[in-house]
XYZ file of C-alpha atoms in Angstrom:
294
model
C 94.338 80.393 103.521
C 95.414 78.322 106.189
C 97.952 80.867 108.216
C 99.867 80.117 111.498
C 100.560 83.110 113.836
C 103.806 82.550 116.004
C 103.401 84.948 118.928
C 100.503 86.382 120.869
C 101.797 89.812 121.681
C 99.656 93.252 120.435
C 100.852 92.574 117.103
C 100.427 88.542 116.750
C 96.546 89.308 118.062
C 96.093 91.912 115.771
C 96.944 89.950 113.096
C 94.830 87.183 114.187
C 91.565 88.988 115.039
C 91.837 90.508 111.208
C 93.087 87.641 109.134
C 90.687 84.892 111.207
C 87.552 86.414 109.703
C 88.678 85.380 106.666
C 91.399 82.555 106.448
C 92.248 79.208 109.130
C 93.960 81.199 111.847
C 96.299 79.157 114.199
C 97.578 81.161 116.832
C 101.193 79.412 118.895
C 101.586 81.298 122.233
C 103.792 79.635 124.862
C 101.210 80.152 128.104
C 98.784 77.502 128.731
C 96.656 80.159 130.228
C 96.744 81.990 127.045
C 96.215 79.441 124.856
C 92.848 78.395 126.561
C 91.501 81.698 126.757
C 92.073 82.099 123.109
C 90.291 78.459 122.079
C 87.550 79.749 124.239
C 86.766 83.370 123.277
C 88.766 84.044 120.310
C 90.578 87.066 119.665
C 88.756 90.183 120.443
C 89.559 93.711 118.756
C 88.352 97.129 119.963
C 88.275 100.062 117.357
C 86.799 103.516 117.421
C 84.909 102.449 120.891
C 83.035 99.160 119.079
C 84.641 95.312 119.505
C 84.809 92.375 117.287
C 85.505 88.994 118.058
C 87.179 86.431 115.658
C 87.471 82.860 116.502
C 90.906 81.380 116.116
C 92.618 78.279 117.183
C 95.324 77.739 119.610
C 98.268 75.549 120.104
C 101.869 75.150 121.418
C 104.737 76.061 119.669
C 105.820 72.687 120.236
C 102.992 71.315 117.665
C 102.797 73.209 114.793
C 101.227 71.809 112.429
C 102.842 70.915 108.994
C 100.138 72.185 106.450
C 99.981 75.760 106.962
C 99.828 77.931 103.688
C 101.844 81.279 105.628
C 103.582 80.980 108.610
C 103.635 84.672 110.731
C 106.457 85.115 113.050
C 105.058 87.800 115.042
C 107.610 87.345 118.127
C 110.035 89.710 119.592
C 113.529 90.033 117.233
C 115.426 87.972 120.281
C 112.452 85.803 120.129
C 113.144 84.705 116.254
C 115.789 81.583 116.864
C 114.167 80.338 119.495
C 110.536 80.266 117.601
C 112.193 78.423 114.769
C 113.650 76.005 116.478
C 110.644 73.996 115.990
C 110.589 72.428 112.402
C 108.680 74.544 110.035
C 108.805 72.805 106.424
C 110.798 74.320 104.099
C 108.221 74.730 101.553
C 105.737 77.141 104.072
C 105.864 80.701 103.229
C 107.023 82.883 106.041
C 106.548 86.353 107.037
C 108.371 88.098 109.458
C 106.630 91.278 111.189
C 109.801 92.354 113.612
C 111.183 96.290 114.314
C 114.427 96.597 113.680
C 117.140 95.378 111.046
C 118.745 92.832 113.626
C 116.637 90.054 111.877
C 117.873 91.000 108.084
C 120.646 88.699 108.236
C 118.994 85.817 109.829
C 116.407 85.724 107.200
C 119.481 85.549 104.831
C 120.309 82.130 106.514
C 117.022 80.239 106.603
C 116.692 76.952 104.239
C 112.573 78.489 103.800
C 111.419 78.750 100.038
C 109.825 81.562 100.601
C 110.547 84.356 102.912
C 108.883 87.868 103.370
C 109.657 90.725 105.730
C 106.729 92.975 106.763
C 106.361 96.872 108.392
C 103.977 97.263 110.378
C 102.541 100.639 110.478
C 99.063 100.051 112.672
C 99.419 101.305 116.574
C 98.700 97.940 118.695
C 98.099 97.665 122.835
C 97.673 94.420 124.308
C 94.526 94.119 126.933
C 94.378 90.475 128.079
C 95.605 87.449 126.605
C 92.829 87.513 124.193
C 91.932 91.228 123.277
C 94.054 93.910 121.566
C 93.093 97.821 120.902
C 94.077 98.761 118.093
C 94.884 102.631 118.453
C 95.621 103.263 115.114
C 94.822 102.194 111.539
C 97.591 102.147 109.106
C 99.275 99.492 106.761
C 101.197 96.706 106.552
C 104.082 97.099 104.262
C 105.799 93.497 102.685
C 108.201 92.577 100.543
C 109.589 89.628 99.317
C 113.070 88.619 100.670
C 113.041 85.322 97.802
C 110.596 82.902 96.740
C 107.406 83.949 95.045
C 104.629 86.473 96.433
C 101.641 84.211 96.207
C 100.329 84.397 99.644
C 100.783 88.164 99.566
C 98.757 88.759 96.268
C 95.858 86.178 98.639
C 96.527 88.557 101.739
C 95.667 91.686 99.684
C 92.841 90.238 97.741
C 91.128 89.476 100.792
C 91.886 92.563 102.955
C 90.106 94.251 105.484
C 89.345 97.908 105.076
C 90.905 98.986 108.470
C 93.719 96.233 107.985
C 95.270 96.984 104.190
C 98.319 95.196 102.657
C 100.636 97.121 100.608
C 103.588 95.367 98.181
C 106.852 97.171 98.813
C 109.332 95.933 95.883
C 112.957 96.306 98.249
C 112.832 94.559 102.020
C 115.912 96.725 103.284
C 114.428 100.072 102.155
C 111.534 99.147 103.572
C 112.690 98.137 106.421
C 114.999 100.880 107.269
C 112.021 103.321 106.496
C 110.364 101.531 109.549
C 114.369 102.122 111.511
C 114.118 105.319 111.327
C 110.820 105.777 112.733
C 111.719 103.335 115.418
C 115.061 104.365 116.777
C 113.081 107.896 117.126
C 110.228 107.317 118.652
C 110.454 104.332 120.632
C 113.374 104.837 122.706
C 112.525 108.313 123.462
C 109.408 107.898 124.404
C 110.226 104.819 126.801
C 112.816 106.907 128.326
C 110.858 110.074 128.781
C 107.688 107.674 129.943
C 105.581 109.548 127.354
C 102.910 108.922 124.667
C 104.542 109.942 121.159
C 102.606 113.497 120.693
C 104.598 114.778 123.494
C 107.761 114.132 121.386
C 106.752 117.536 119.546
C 104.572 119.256 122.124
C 108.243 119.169 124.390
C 110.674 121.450 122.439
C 113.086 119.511 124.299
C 112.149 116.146 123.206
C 111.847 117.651 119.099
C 115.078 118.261 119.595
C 116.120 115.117 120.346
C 114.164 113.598 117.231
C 116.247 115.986 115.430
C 119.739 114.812 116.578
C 118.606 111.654 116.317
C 117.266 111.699 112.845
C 120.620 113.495 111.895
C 122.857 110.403 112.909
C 120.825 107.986 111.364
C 120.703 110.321 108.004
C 124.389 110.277 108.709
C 124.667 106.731 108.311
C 121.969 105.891 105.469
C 122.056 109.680 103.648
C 120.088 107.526 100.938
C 116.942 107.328 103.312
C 116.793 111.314 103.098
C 114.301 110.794 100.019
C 112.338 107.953 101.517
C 111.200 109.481 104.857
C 111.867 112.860 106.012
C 112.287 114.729 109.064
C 108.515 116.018 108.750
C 107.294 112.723 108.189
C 108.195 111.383 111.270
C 107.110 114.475 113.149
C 104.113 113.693 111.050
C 103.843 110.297 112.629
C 104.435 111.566 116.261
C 101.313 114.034 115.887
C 99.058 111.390 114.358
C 99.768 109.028 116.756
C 99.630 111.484 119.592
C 98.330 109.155 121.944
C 99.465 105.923 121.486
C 102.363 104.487 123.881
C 104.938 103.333 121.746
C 105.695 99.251 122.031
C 109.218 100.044 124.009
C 107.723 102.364 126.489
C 105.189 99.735 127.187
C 108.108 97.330 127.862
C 109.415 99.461 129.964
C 106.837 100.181 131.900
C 105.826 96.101 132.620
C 109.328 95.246 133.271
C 109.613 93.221 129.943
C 112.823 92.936 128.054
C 112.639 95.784 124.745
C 113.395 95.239 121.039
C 116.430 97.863 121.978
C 118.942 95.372 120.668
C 117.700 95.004 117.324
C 116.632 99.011 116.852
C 119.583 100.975 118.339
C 121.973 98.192 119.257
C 122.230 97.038 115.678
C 122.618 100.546 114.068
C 125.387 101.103 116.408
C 127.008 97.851 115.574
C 126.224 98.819 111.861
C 128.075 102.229 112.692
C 131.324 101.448 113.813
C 133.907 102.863 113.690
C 131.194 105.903 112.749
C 130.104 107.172 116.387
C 126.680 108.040 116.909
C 126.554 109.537 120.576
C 123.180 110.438 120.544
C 121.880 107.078 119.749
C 124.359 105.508 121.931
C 123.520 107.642 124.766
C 119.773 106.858 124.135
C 120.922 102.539 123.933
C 122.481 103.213 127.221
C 119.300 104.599 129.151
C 116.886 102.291 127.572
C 119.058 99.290 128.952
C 119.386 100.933 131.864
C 115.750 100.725 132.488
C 115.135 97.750 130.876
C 117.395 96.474 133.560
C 115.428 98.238 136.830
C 112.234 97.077 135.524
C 113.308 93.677 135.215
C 114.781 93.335 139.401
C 111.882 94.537 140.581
């Protein structure tokens, strides 16, 4: 396939140093300096202590081109209408790799044929401009918002072994799945400035997952049989070392994803009040807004 990747983060480069060894990869990041490192050494991914390097290609978001088979939108949630502003036809495929829920509706809205939602369930840390570790293998969940699955069923029948595809028949379940193991870890780790295993070596910081975990439950009591309590301990202890995509963030002074994790469940909540995860909101913006003076 011929697949655009909007966004150059962890995530977008992940995608891109998998997918470009076997489809067209066109990668749209906004720096110039970015862009020219990635036309000259590709996309380079470190696993398990050995690297691989994928050419790609590399353009503006200001000329994308018009004959793409899957459009990516791997950009921050506040990134989203901003990305689109640029004129993707409405007959390209998107898919939509955001945390959060703050995107469901505006997927809702968009003219686009086809639209797909994605969870992303592989750990990701951004290097340079060009080269992304990827700290974790795991899976990338999508489901079909509307339109028909085609360039999913090509995305899983030409997969990568350490970068699987897995069909997921309901977006907001699936999505919701990948809430609640967001709105845990990722705020409390950026706030305690720790890597996720500590959130169950500290019996102080379990307990937060718990409260936390309970007013979410509180709010989607259907979710108890999707993911559990244990399960996202689970996740904490097999991902003991990663730094979670917030806490990174944080700690380079980059706006977080806060808005669309935590900000929209308490928006979702009212007039139901969630103090925990409002108290959490609170300190994450609070040091989203240090790191950004200084």
């Amino acid at each position: 396939m011929d697949i655009g990747i909007i966004g150059a983060g962890a995530v977008g480069l992940l995608f891109a140093g998998y997918l470009g060894k076997r489809h067209d990869v066109t990668v749209y990041a906004r720096r110039k300096e970015q862009r020219e490192q990635l036309e000259a050494r590709g996309v380079t991914v470190w696993r398990e202590g050995s690297k691989e390097q994928t050419d790609v290609g590399a353009k503006s978001l200001s000329s994308l081109d018009s004959h793409h088979d899957l459009v990516i939108l791997a950009v921050k949630g506040y990134d989203l209408e901003e990305s689109l502003f640029i004129t993707v036809p409405t007959d390209t495929p998107l898919l939509f790799i955001q945390n959060g829920i703050g995107h469901m509706d505006f997927l809702k809205t968009l003219p686009h044929d086809t639209v797909m939602a994605a969870s992303v369930e592989h750990g990701a840390l951004k290097e340079n401009d060009y080269t992304v570790l990827h700290k974790g293998v795991g899976v990338t969940n999508i489901a079909l918002v509307r339109g028909v699955p085609v360039p999913l069923q090509r995305l899983m029948k030409e997969e990568d072994e350490a970068f699987p595809f897995e069909e997921e028949e309901d977006y907001e379940t699936m999505l919701l799945r990948k809430l609640f193991i967001n709105a845990v870890i990722n705020p409390l780790t950026a706030i305690a400035g720790c890597v996720n295993g500590e959130m169950m070596s500290n019996p102080h910081y379990n307990a937060l997952i718990r409260e936390v975990y309970g007013e979410l439950l509180h709010l989607y009591p259907r979710m108890e049989a999707v993911i559990s309590l244990e399960d996202i301990e689970s996740i904490c202890l097999n991902t003991a070392q990663n730094r979670s995509s917030m806490l990174a963030d944080v700690e380079n002074g980059r706006k977080t994803e806060v808005e669309s994790i935590l900000g929209e469940i308490i928006r979702k909540a009212s007039p139901v009040d969630v103090p925990v995860i409002h108290t959490l909101y609170l300190l994450v913006k609070g040091k989203e807004s240090t790191g950004r003076q200084t």
